[in-house]
Amino acid sequence: MTSVIIAKSKLNDFLASLKSGYQVLGPVRQGDMIAFGPVNKAEDLALPYSNTRLSIKSVFFPQSERMFGYSLDKEDADAGIIKETPKEYPNRVVLGLRPCDAKAVTLVDVNMDNPQFQDPWWVKRRETTTLIGLGCEHPCSTCFCTSMGSGPFDETGLDVLLTELPDAYLAKSLTPKGDQLLKQAKGTDAASPANEKTAAEIKTKAEQTLPQLDTAKLKDKNMMELFNARFWERVQFACINCGACTFLCPTCWCFDIQDEVSKKAGDRIRNWDSCMFPLFTLHGTGHNPRDHKVQRVRQRFMHKLKYYIDKYGDGPACVGCGRCVQACPVNIDIRNVITLMNEYQTSAGTKA
Amino acid sequence: MMKGLLEYMGTEPGRLHFSWISSAESTKFVEVANTVAEEVKALGPAKHFIKEKAEVA
Amino acid sequence: MLEYVGKIRDIARRLLSENKVDVVIGFRQGTIPMMSEPAVVSRPEDVDELYWDYNCGINLTNYLTKRTDRIGVVAKGCDSRNIVTHIVENQIKREQLYIIGVPCHGMIDRSRILAALDGQEPTAVVVNDTEIVVTGPGFERKFNRQEYLQNNCATCIHRNPVVYDELVAEKVEEQKLDDRYADVKKIEAMSPDEKWAFFDKILAPCLRCYACRNACPLCYCPTCFVDESRPQWLGKSIDPTDVRTFHFLRAYHCAGRCTDCGACERACPVNIPVRLLTKKLNMDVEDLYGFEPGMVPDVRPPLDVYRPDDPGGFIK
């Protein structure tokens, strides 16, 4: 757990040394938006920035990904045998992601990499990727990370945390991967206790700017009473059932698998799916257990804020990045839903 | 209008043809078929709206 | 337009108290600047939830489809034209509706203002007659209101509702515009390869989230063609051919029906100018059929009927 200083004037030296061992990704400009893309020099980084429009998840879990391929050519000895599509897993660094995104990756790990199931592509990409987070000195007005068990300088899931000082970054290594990266990197200088003190002050100040939403009562609520609560009718009215919230969300992990056949070859592809879509739960029989919008809207919030907590004794499965608040076309605000759920009492007045 | 929108999005004029030919108009059928074949050949193989394999990760 | 708020609430309160309607559909004030939330109220004591400002760009007709109750609905010019379209297409009955007409000054373009702020975050936005005043931590920026209207509002010629039971204010003057289709004509002037490349570029960020489709009041099919599986019309990945096919077909399904309300473009989380497709069709429908959708309730849209004098220039 070492800390070093990277002077802003030496950021390019630092980057150049990273590039000798890693592919470097970071927040870069793409049209009106900021997205994770290749970084060659310090000027490529879209700094300062609030957050990327889309979360980090596509770095580990692309929106569309070829899983398997097969031949349907009768002449081919391997016809009909499904084979894993070969992929490359270069060593990568993501430089400058926000701590909430890294925390979100650890929440998705619960689904993608657990004792029972390991998603091979997620796991390999996680192993070969080093995350260098950039703490948020100025959180957005839609951020509520500290209420969701994360924070503007949360170290969860990161290998290195950067804190921006007036003309340098304080880089704190948090894992053996981070240690190794900083040891090999050029452009670094020893950090002084004064640097550490400034960074600690910046952290405290940033945390104080964030609002506090109460989530303490979610855990003890009765699931069925929350499920049957009348407020869902009101929450769901505006929803148009698009997938903007789920696709932008760093913790939404659902996918759908499709076979695409062209001529004599086929691919098995997985694509992000969204619980907002009617097709998500449509059965082969034609029956759909979530046939109505209210059921789908409720599912999204209940999954993040109740089922996850109950199932894993952890969570909620939200990091408070505020992307869905910003992107929802009809302004359905998860912060309000959290409060509605946390404060919900049944009409009898008993604790729900 | 569909032809208009396709061409607006970059499909080459001459790629898509519409005709109304009665079953009694064999001569017109031959003429139209020949014109279509010539015009499409002149444009070369189609590049657009062709998906051999999904371009995904 | 803030002066409309009181009037909307008064009308809604009266309609609900006198049991003229079962619910009133309007907007609630947004939780963040430049947003608002479609809302429904059913009790007179709740009407103060209703709000109106320059951020009500979502089309409320979307919330009327196949409802069976009596509804008071707040409608600006474009919403009212979509109500007409809904009536023509049997999605709602005129007798069910009490239309609270809102003469509209145009909605402001949130995505363009956010882009102009270049990462600075607005915490308050106030709109006056000429300016949009945006303030945030340590900054204040002013934008010319006319320049930062949503593009569809800047080229709108039906700001006043075409059908209503009551107006919340005097009608506004309609805009006189020389050329509402300059952006479409600019694309038409390109070569086929340039056109193809242009649309490749603007469609590249598409996530297939279907916000454009779902925000559109015209898209009410029980099963959309993208969701059909027998047969499956197109792939579901973000392959560029599939993305383009989706956008092409979505737009084409709106031909002769689209009122250019701009809800699709406003809803897009990745700022794709999807209206460039529907607008081309709107222009062609005007040129070929002299038709503007949603103006009269007893005329079927041109692509829905055959007439002997339909333009047939494309048929050899």
XYZ file of C-alpha atoms in Angstrom:
725
model
C 0.000 0.000 0.000
C 2.304 2.703 -1.207
C 1.502 6.252 -2.186
C 3.325 8.233 -4.820
C 2.909 11.593 -6.483
C 2.446 11.996 -10.219
C 3.109 15.603 -11.168
C 0.674 16.835 -13.818
C 3.702 17.843 -15.875
C 4.877 14.228 -15.769
C 1.526 12.646 -16.606
C 2.718 11.893 -20.117
C 5.809 10.074 -18.778
C 3.539 8.085 -16.496
C 1.237 7.231 -19.408
C 4.097 6.301 -21.701
C 5.431 3.843 -19.120
C 1.954 2.334 -18.660
C 1.650 1.897 -22.382
C 4.711 -0.319 -22.492
C 2.911 -2.930 -20.399
C -0.787 -2.244 -20.824
C -3.473 -1.040 -23.162
C -4.662 2.181 -21.571
C -8.330 3.157 -21.516
C -9.787 6.261 -19.977
C -12.508 8.879 -20.234
C -12.254 10.437 -23.699
C -14.523 12.652 -25.734
C -16.886 10.944 -28.182
C -19.094 13.565 -29.764
C -21.113 15.288 -27.034
C -20.382 12.509 -24.594
C -17.529 11.183 -22.543
C -16.879 7.470 -22.897
C -14.123 4.972 -22.093
C -11.748 4.817 -25.031
C -8.045 4.388 -25.824
C -5.718 6.942 -24.258
C -2.381 7.656 -25.910
C -1.400 10.881 -24.242
C -2.545 12.977 -21.307
C -4.376 15.395 -23.615
C -6.697 12.586 -24.746
C -8.210 12.400 -21.278
C -11.383 14.475 -21.056
C -10.355 16.134 -17.799
C -11.920 17.563 -15.759
C -15.078 15.529 -16.162
C -18.041 14.565 -14.032
C -18.672 11.047 -15.235
C -18.903 9.014 -18.420
C -22.350 8.780 -20.031
C -22.129 4.979 -20.041
C -20.673 3.114 -17.119
C -17.510 1.011 -16.946
C -19.421 -2.236 -17.366
C -18.937 -2.525 -21.127
C -15.169 -2.764 -20.569
C -15.778 -6.160 -18.940
C -19.152 -7.001 -20.386
C -19.623 -5.575 -23.902
C -23.170 -4.743 -24.968
C -22.963 -7.362 -27.732
C -20.451 -10.155 -27.538
C -19.840 -13.263 -29.609
C -19.641 -16.246 -27.232
C -19.588 -19.280 -29.496
C -19.480 -20.082 -33.174
C -20.474 -23.147 -35.169
C -20.441 -24.459 -38.683
C -23.519 -25.849 -40.378
C -21.613 -26.967 -43.467
C -22.173 -30.707 -43.918
C -18.744 -30.976 -45.588
C -17.132 -29.680 -42.430
C -15.999 -32.401 -40.021
C -16.803 -30.128 -37.082
C -20.263 -29.241 -38.347
C -22.758 -28.726 -35.561
C -20.105 -28.507 -32.843
C -20.316 -25.355 -30.804
C -16.895 -23.837 -30.147
C -15.934 -20.995 -27.892
C -14.994 -17.928 -29.895
C -11.291 -17.214 -29.295
C -10.650 -13.850 -27.681
C -7.643 -11.863 -26.646
C -7.171 -10.652 -23.116
C -4.429 -8.057 -23.208
C -3.320 -6.424 -19.976
C -5.321 -3.266 -19.644
C -5.442 -0.263 -17.401
C -8.527 1.853 -16.987
C -7.251 5.230 -15.936
C -9.509 7.789 -14.334
C -12.742 5.901 -13.770
C -14.882 7.133 -10.905
C -14.842 5.200 -7.608
C -18.593 4.513 -7.851
C -18.010 2.587 -11.075
C -15.328 0.431 -9.447
C -17.630 -0.289 -6.537
C -20.291 -1.266 -9.072
C -17.919 -3.758 -10.686
C -17.585 -5.522 -7.321
C -21.382 -5.701 -7.075
C -21.570 -7.302 -10.522
C -18.818 -9.736 -9.451
C -21.376 -11.194 -7.065
C -23.317 -12.385 -10.089
C -20.552 -13.018 -12.614
C -17.895 -14.548 -10.399
C -19.133 -16.483 -7.389
C -18.441 -19.960 -6.005
C -21.338 -21.411 -7.995
C -20.898 -19.696 -11.366
C -18.013 -17.997 -13.084
C -18.603 -16.094 -16.289
C -15.345 -16.885 -18.126
C -15.171 -13.661 -20.148
C -15.977 -11.414 -17.212
C -13.477 -13.229 -14.995
C -10.628 -13.116 -17.537
C -11.182 -9.452 -18.298
C -11.306 -8.657 -14.593
C -8.027 -10.530 -14.021
C -6.202 -8.717 -16.784
C -7.502 -5.235 -16.036
C -6.083 -2.838 -13.489
C -8.358 -0.055 -12.293
C -6.915 3.365 -11.503
C -9.741 5.443 -10.080
C -9.908 9.206 -9.894
C -11.581 10.515 -6.755
C -14.398 13.040 -7.187
C -13.504 16.379 -5.716
C -16.734 17.873 -7.045
C -19.538 15.306 -7.043
C -22.579 16.116 -9.207
C -25.869 17.258 -7.767
C -27.381 13.929 -8.839
C -24.734 11.859 -7.022
C -25.725 10.024 -3.852
C -22.862 7.548 -3.561
C -22.282 7.938 0.177
C -25.869 6.859 0.808
C -25.302 3.649 -1.158
C -22.245 2.417 0.694
C -19.803 3.984 -1.728
C -18.288 7.437 -1.840
C -16.377 9.975 -3.917
C -13.082 8.456 -2.776
C -14.313 4.891 -2.201
C -11.439 2.429 -2.605
C -13.598 -0.665 -3.178
C -12.711 -2.465 -6.371
C -9.873 -0.116 -7.281
C -6.226 -1.052 -7.599
C -5.045 2.529 -7.375
C -6.897 5.652 -6.250
C -5.851 9.036 -7.578
C -6.604 12.231 -5.718
C -6.146 15.410 -7.681
C -3.970 17.933 -5.867
C -3.292 21.438 -7.251
C -0.553 20.346 -9.666
C -0.194 16.635 -9.134
C -2.089 13.451 -8.470
C -1.582 11.501 -5.296
C -1.673 7.849 -6.311
C -2.433 5.386 -3.567
C -1.970 1.735 -4.336
C -4.624 -0.545 -2.854
C -3.833 -4.034 -4.167
C -0.795 -6.083 -5.241
C -1.790 -5.291 -8.848
C -1.699 -1.610 -8.012
C 1.651 -1.987 -6.215
C 3.173 -3.626 -9.223
C 1.841 -1.012 -11.608
C 3.121 1.904 -9.556
C 6.503 0.234 -9.032
C 7.039 -0.071 -12.779
C 5.571 3.306 -13.686
C 7.725 6.284 -14.549
C 7.005 9.911 -13.745
C 6.309 9.214 -10.090
C 7.858 10.851 -7.034
C 7.652 10.029 -3.374
C 4.581 11.386 -1.617
C 4.967 13.546 1.476
C 2.789 13.490 4.593
C 1.630 16.958 3.541
C 0.277 15.493 0.280
C -1.585 12.833 2.219
C -3.039 15.443 4.509
C -4.270 17.593 1.609
C -5.830 14.536 -0.018
C -7.610 13.592 3.195
C -9.017 17.109 3.443
C -10.250 17.023 -0.158
C -11.931 13.701 0.539
C -13.719 14.918 3.658
C -14.847 18.076 1.914
C -16.222 16.170 -1.070
C -18.085 13.712 1.140
C -19.740 16.574 2.962
C -21.236 17.955 -0.260
C -23.227 14.774 -0.867
C -26.822 14.354 0.253
C -27.727 11.580 2.678
C -30.597 9.302 1.766
C -31.716 6.933 4.466
C -31.592 3.303 3.360
C -31.276 1.707 6.794
C -34.849 0.453 6.934
C -34.858 -1.330 3.559
C -33.325 -4.472 5.000
C -36.008 -5.050 7.625
C -39.009 -4.285 5.458
C -41.304 -7.136 4.625
C -40.668 -7.957 0.999
C -44.260 -8.766 0.111
C -45.585 -5.626 1.723
C -43.150 -3.516 -0.267
C -44.037 -5.525 -3.375
C -47.707 -4.784 -2.884
C -47.229 -1.151 -1.919
C -49.580 1.272 -3.613
C -46.877 3.811 -4.449
C -45.695 1.731 -7.429
C -48.704 2.938 -9.382
C -47.522 6.480 -8.978
C -43.855 5.676 -9.635
C -44.614 3.783 -12.827
C -47.016 6.202 -14.497
C -44.463 8.217 -16.446
C -42.248 5.258 -17.392
C -42.090 4.545 -21.118
C -40.344 1.177 -20.561
C -37.233 2.052 -22.523
C -33.919 0.559 -21.490
C -31.998 3.792 -20.935
C -31.773 3.377 -17.142
C -30.682 -0.255 -17.248
C -28.212 0.181 -20.102
C -26.539 3.156 -18.443
C -26.570 1.525 -15.015
C -23.188 0.181 -13.857
C -24.792 -2.619 -11.822
C -27.410 -3.949 -14.277
C -25.995 -7.221 -15.552
C -28.838 -8.951 -17.413
C -28.282 -10.317 -20.878
C -30.084 -12.275 -23.546
C -28.542 -14.913 -25.813
C -29.301 -14.989 -29.523
C -28.200 -17.276 -32.329
C -27.429 -15.568 -35.612
C -27.029 -17.815 -38.610
C -25.758 -16.663 -41.958
C -25.318 -19.132 -44.791
C -23.452 -22.106 -43.341
C -22.153 -20.653 -40.109
C -23.700 -19.417 -36.929
C -22.789 -17.311 -33.931
C -24.130 -17.375 -30.431
C -24.163 -13.777 -29.275
C -25.135 -12.298 -25.974
C -26.608 -8.826 -25.736
C -27.504 -6.627 -22.814
C -31.144 -7.081 -21.967
C -33.406 -4.954 -19.847
C -36.115 -5.842 -17.331
C -37.969 -2.827 -18.724
C -38.703 -4.703 -21.953
C -41.853 -6.852 -22.170
C -39.829 -9.532 -23.954
C -37.533 -9.949 -20.959
C -39.860 -12.331 -19.156
C -42.011 -13.573 -22.030
C -42.319 -17.346 -21.865
C -42.355 -19.679 -24.831
C -45.966 -20.437 -24.022
C -46.910 -16.819 -24.588
C -47.474 -16.246 -20.887
C -45.710 -13.220 -19.461
C -45.408 -13.001 -15.673
C -44.485 -9.331 -15.976
C -46.987 -8.322 -18.564
C -47.678 -4.862 -17.186
C -45.470 -1.840 -16.945
C -45.953 -1.495 -13.200
C -44.524 -4.985 -12.666
C -41.446 -4.189 -14.713
C -40.805 -0.848 -13.037
C -41.226 -2.415 -9.626
C -38.824 -5.210 -10.564
C -36.019 -2.804 -11.391
C -36.223 -0.999 -8.074
C -37.028 -4.042 -5.948
C -34.107 -5.950 -7.432
C -31.619 -3.217 -6.665
C -32.974 -2.084 -3.346
C -34.566 -5.127 -1.763
C -33.990 -8.524 -3.414
C -30.242 -7.992 -3.693
C -30.012 -6.921 -0.067
C -32.050 -9.923 1.088
C -30.259 -12.447 -1.088
C -26.659 -11.404 -0.534
C -26.901 -9.641 2.825
C -25.099 -6.799 1.115
C -25.920 -3.976 -1.198
C -28.018 -2.221 -2.231
C -27.167 -2.959 -5.863
C -26.883 0.735 -6.591
C -23.825 2.910 -6.190
C -25.507 6.297 -6.426
C -23.815 7.382 -9.666
C -26.971 9.212 -10.729
C -26.788 8.183 -14.396
C -30.389 6.978 -14.461
C -31.498 10.239 -12.841
C -29.765 12.191 -15.599
C -30.804 9.980 -18.503
C -34.391 8.973 -17.749
C -36.436 10.696 -20.464
C -39.371 11.082 -18.086
C -37.512 11.979 -14.906
C -38.203 8.910 -12.801
C -35.815 9.611 -9.955
C -34.426 6.633 -8.056
C -33.626 8.904 -5.113
C -37.348 9.473 -4.594
C -38.068 5.774 -4.972
C -35.453 4.895 -2.345
C -37.147 7.248 0.091
C -40.594 5.895 -0.742
C -39.403 2.345 -0.115
C -37.414 3.148 2.996
C -40.242 5.139 4.577
C -43.047 2.834 3.491
C -45.513 1.791 6.144
C -48.607 -0.276 5.523
C -51.916 1.483 5.891
C -52.497 -0.291 9.209
C -49.589 1.738 10.516
C -47.526 -1.289 11.473
C -43.902 -1.366 10.557
C -43.757 -2.862 7.100
C -41.470 7.263 -50.079
C -39.655 4.165 -48.900
C -37.327 4.450 -51.882
C -36.889 8.103 -50.957
C -35.897 7.276 -47.382
C -33.547 4.477 -48.458
C -31.799 6.780 -50.901
C -31.710 9.520 -48.267
C -29.828 7.101 -46.002
C -27.269 6.286 -48.674
C -28.678 3.482 -50.840
C -27.660 4.221 -54.439
C -30.391 5.455 -56.793
C -30.929 2.629 -59.262
C -30.623 -0.105 -56.653
C -34.353 -0.272 -55.954
C -36.973 -0.372 -58.709
C -40.748 -0.469 -58.719
C -42.919 -1.441 -61.623
C -46.487 -2.433 -62.301
C -46.761 -5.056 -65.006
C -49.878 -6.874 -65.992
C -49.689 -10.592 -66.752
C -50.540 -9.630 -70.340
C -47.572 -7.265 -70.708
C -44.803 -9.711 -71.521
C -42.858 -7.201 -73.600
C -42.902 -4.672 -70.786
C -41.750 -7.352 -68.354
C -38.727 -8.140 -70.512
C -37.898 -4.466 -70.928
C -38.166 -3.731 -67.220
C -36.236 -6.836 -66.220
C -33.440 -5.923 -68.606
C -33.309 -2.307 -67.433
C -33.234 -3.356 -63.778
C -30.473 -5.890 -64.434
C -28.407 -3.356 -66.388
C -28.757 -0.587 -63.849
C -27.993 -2.804 -60.895
C -25.016 -4.379 -62.679
C -23.668 -0.940 -63.448
C -23.752 -0.113 -59.736
C -21.737 -3.211 -58.883
C -22.233 -5.530 -55.914
C -24.352 -4.105 -53.087
C -22.386 -2.822 -50.102
C -25.225 -1.732 -47.887
C -27.770 -3.549 -45.758
C -25.651 -6.668 -46.068
C -24.735 -8.519 -42.943
C -22.519 -11.553 -43.313
C -21.581 -11.761 -39.670
C -22.575 -9.468 -36.841
C -19.966 -6.772 -36.284
C -19.785 -7.077 -32.536
C -17.140 -7.746 -29.911
C -45.039 29.901 -19.560
C -44.955 29.681 -15.773
C -48.183 31.697 -15.670
C -49.894 28.663 -17.168
C -49.301 26.634 -14.007
C -52.059 28.284 -11.969
C -54.497 28.058 -14.837
C -53.770 24.375 -15.451
C -54.302 23.630 -11.749
C -57.558 25.634 -11.658
C -58.967 23.795 -14.645
C -57.841 20.408 -13.318
C -59.356 21.132 -9.901
C -62.647 22.172 -11.479
C -62.817 19.140 -13.786
C -62.105 16.713 -10.965
C -64.427 18.388 -8.429
C -67.291 18.554 -10.896
C -66.639 14.925 -11.851
C -66.218 15.857 -15.514
C -63.158 13.619 -15.737
C -61.704 10.723 -13.768
C -58.087 11.805 -14.065
C -56.012 14.682 -15.341
C -52.738 13.964 -17.117
C -50.096 16.655 -17.123
C -46.554 17.290 -15.954
C -44.977 17.386 -12.528
C -41.982 19.646 -11.870
C -38.693 17.847 -12.511
C -36.252 16.788 -9.809
C -33.326 18.086 -11.861
C -33.036 21.186 -14.069
C -34.546 21.022 -17.565
C -36.597 17.897 -16.885
C -40.193 17.202 -15.978
C -42.200 14.095 -15.218
C -45.502 13.131 -16.806
C -48.017 12.748 -13.988
C -51.603 11.739 -13.414
C -53.844 13.156 -10.703
C -57.249 11.852 -9.748
C -58.193 13.915 -6.677
C -58.857 17.661 -6.596
C -56.539 18.027 -3.594
C -53.622 16.710 -5.649
C -53.807 19.160 -8.543
C -51.032 21.324 -7.112
C -48.656 18.591 -8.249
C -49.257 19.756 -11.806
C -46.711 22.065 -13.324
C -45.745 23.594 -16.642
C -42.521 25.102 -17.889
C -40.126 25.021 -20.824
C -39.178 21.402 -20.205
C -42.433 19.629 -21.004
C -41.183 18.170 -24.289
C -42.469 14.654 -23.718
C -45.669 13.973 -25.674
C -48.540 13.239 -23.284
C -50.607 11.567 -25.994
C -48.346 8.593 -25.328
C -50.166 8.159 -22.013
C -53.659 8.100 -23.533
C -53.411 4.971 -25.659
C -56.345 2.588 -25.111
C -57.403 4.195 -21.840
C -61.045 3.675 -21.045
C -61.647 6.406 -18.449
C -62.521 10.074 -18.881
C -59.325 12.066 -19.070
C -58.397 15.700 -18.800
C -55.159 16.076 -20.716
C -52.779 18.991 -20.963
C -51.807 19.418 -24.600
C -49.480 21.751 -26.459
C -49.738 22.111 -30.249
C -47.932 18.886 -31.128
C -49.636 16.834 -28.391
C -53.005 17.994 -29.729
C -52.068 16.852 -33.226
C -51.104 13.471 -31.849
C -54.426 13.318 -30.028
C -56.070 13.807 -33.414
C -53.897 11.029 -34.848
C -54.871 8.823 -31.926
C -58.552 9.510 -32.586
C -58.145 8.735 -36.301
C -56.347 5.499 -35.431
C -58.947 4.467 -32.831
C -56.580 4.631 -29.873
C -58.841 6.974 -27.902
C -62.273 8.534 -28.315
C -62.753 12.279 -28.460
C -65.690 12.008 -26.013
C -63.380 10.636 -23.340
C -61.136 13.660 -23.452
C -61.223 17.118 -22.030
C -58.290 18.785 -23.726
C -56.618 21.546 -21.753
C -54.891 23.368 -24.599
C -51.551 25.060 -24.011
C -50.383 27.642 -26.547
C -46.686 26.768 -26.649
C -43.586 28.952 -26.858
C -41.314 26.036 -27.632
C -39.355 23.757 -25.344
C -35.703 24.279 -24.543
C -33.074 21.860 -25.758
C -31.563 20.222 -22.697
C -28.998 18.134 -24.526
C -27.616 21.086 -26.479
C -27.410 23.265 -23.370
C -25.630 20.494 -21.463
C -23.218 20.069 -24.382
C -22.538 23.823 -24.451
C -21.801 23.770 -20.719
C -19.093 21.205 -21.473
C -19.221 19.296 -18.232
C -20.231 22.169 -15.954
C -23.314 21.067 -14.114
C -26.394 23.304 -14.000
C -28.209 23.460 -10.683
C -30.827 26.041 -11.671
C -32.248 27.099 -15.020
C -34.565 30.076 -15.397
C -36.148 30.967 -18.718
C -37.395 34.469 -19.474
C -38.749 36.039 -22.680
C -35.448 36.054 -24.486
C -32.915 34.183 -22.433
C -32.177 30.923 -20.690
C -30.179 31.689 -17.564
C -28.224 28.691 -16.327
C -26.466 28.751 -12.986
C -24.285 26.196 -11.284
C -21.403 26.033 -8.834
C -19.347 29.142 -9.567
C -20.826 30.010 -12.951
C -23.713 31.702 -14.698
C -24.311 31.307 -18.419
C -26.942 32.915 -20.595
C -28.286 31.369 -23.765
C -30.490 32.952 -26.385
C -33.848 31.254 -25.961
C -34.748 31.107 -29.628
C -31.376 29.584 -30.518
C -31.592 26.956 -27.804
C -35.132 25.801 -28.460
C -35.488 22.147 -29.330
C -34.889 21.954 -33.057
C -38.436 20.740 -33.736
C -39.837 23.699 -31.754
C -37.702 26.157 -33.718
C -39.273 24.858 -36.935
C -42.797 24.403 -35.537
C -45.720 26.080 -37.277
C -48.492 24.734 -35.046
C -47.710 25.992 -31.591
C -51.385 26.394 -30.744
C -53.439 23.290 -30.102
C -55.526 22.322 -33.130
C -58.177 20.722 -30.956
C -59.077 21.666 -27.382
C -61.923 22.165 -24.952
C -60.344 25.068 -23.173
C -57.170 27.106 -23.593
C -55.035 28.154 -20.641
C -54.093 31.426 -22.368
C -54.552 33.473 -25.518
C -53.181 31.812 -28.613
C -49.578 32.586 -29.462
C -48.486 33.898 -32.817
C -47.477 31.099 -35.171
C -43.965 31.225 -36.587
C -43.502 32.166 -40.242
C -40.585 30.181 -41.534
C -38.916 30.187 -44.928
C -37.522 26.721 -44.920
C -38.344 24.177 -42.247
C -36.413 21.419 -43.967
C -32.962 22.956 -44.456
C -31.317 20.153 -42.439
C -32.978 17.473 -44.568
C -32.026 19.218 -47.816
C -28.427 19.440 -46.676
C -28.311 15.660 -46.392
C -30.142 15.207 -49.694
C -27.407 17.205 -51.401
C -24.763 14.668 -50.371
C -23.559 11.795 -52.543
C -24.855 8.298 -51.686
C -21.547 7.381 -50.026
C -21.525 10.573 -47.984
C -25.096 9.932 -46.901
C -24.258 6.412 -45.842
C -21.223 7.583 -43.879
C -23.219 10.425 -42.298
C -25.864 8.063 -40.922
C -23.214 5.542 -39.843
C -21.704 8.298 -37.743
C -24.885 9.588 -36.149
C -26.209 6.088 -35.408
C -22.917 4.762 -33.996
C -23.693 5.464 -30.317
C -27.128 3.765 -30.480
C -27.732 1.394 -27.543
C -30.961 -0.109 -28.832
C -32.648 1.081 -25.623
C -35.726 2.002 -27.680
C -36.308 5.258 -25.816
C -37.022 6.915 -29.197
C -39.640 4.322 -30.033
C -41.216 4.239 -26.599
C -41.422 8.014 -26.201
C -43.342 8.178 -29.475
C -47.138 8.236 -29.249
C -47.321 6.594 -32.673
C -45.561 3.458 -31.438
C -48.333 1.571 -29.702
C -48.190 -1.821 -31.432
C -48.718 -4.658 -28.936
C -45.591 -6.309 -30.343
C -43.032 -4.172 -32.121
C -41.325 -5.609 -35.218
C -38.007 -5.632 -33.321
C -39.553 -7.936 -30.721
C -41.089 -10.384 -33.167
C -39.457 -13.798 -33.057
C -41.483 -15.750 -35.630
C -40.087 -14.571 -37.961
C -37.338 -12.497 -36.436
C -36.968 -9.467 -38.695
C -33.637 -8.238 -37.464
C -30.819 -9.058 -35.077
C -30.803 -7.674 -31.581
C -27.159 -6.800 -31.207
C -25.558 -3.430 -31.867
C -24.359 -4.591 -35.276
C -24.477 -1.464 -37.490
C -26.724 -3.073 -40.116
C -29.266 -4.090 -37.494
C -29.124 -0.684 -35.806
C -29.681 1.055 -39.112
C -32.501 -1.279 -40.078
C -34.209 -0.552 -36.781
C -33.968 3.214 -37.258
C -35.040 3.025 -40.884
C -38.109 0.937 -40.110
C -39.036 2.841 -36.984
C -39.045 6.058 -38.957
C -40.938 4.533 -41.848
C -43.694 3.341 -39.550
C -44.254 6.986 -38.648
C -44.577 8.170 -42.259
C -47.625 10.375 -42.740
C -48.374 10.225 -39.009
C -45.465 12.061 -37.372
C -46.159 15.527 -35.960
C -42.472 16.249 -35.304
C -43.140 16.636 -31.584
C -39.484 15.814 -30.891
C -40.146 13.408 -28.008
C -37.952 10.735 -29.669
C -34.945 12.983 -29.920
C -35.467 14.396 -26.456
C -35.660 10.897 -24.977
C -32.453 9.579 -26.566
C -29.825 9.044 -23.849
C -26.979 9.307 -26.354
C -28.116 12.385 -28.336
C -28.848 10.776 -31.715
C -30.717 13.219 -33.996
C -33.316 10.580 -34.893
C -35.693 13.232 -36.227
C -33.543 13.597 -39.331
C -35.232 10.413 -40.562
C -38.835 11.211 -39.671
C -38.429 14.758 -40.913
C -37.436 13.581 -44.368
C -40.678 11.580 -44.475
C -42.677 14.546 -43.186
C -41.261 16.661 -45.995
C -42.106 14.021 -48.593
C -45.645 13.597 -47.256
C -46.145 17.338 -47.508
C -44.705 17.471 -51.032
C -46.367 14.363 -52.414
C -49.726 14.399 -50.664
C -50.046 17.960 -49.386
C -50.779 16.394 -46.017
C -49.959 17.459 -42.501
C -50.659 14.787 -39.886
C -52.990 15.448 -36.991
C -54.767 18.515 -38.324
C -58.270 17.131 -38.931
C -59.920 14.204 -37.173
C -61.856 12.783 -40.124
C -59.138 12.327 -42.751
C -57.206 9.096 -42.856
C -53.449 9.437 -43.257
C -52.288 9.243 -46.888
C -50.343 6.006 -46.561
C -53.417 4.362 -45.081
C -55.657 4.833 -48.130
C -55.446 4.334 -51.872
C -56.470 7.140 -54.158
C -56.322 6.943 -57.944
C -54.351 10.183 -58.035
C -51.689 9.019 -55.559
C -48.260 10.051 -56.840
C -46.700 7.158 -58.757
C -43.538 8.655 -60.188
C -41.431 5.876 -58.706
C -43.292 3.167 -60.671
C -41.894 2.405 -64.083
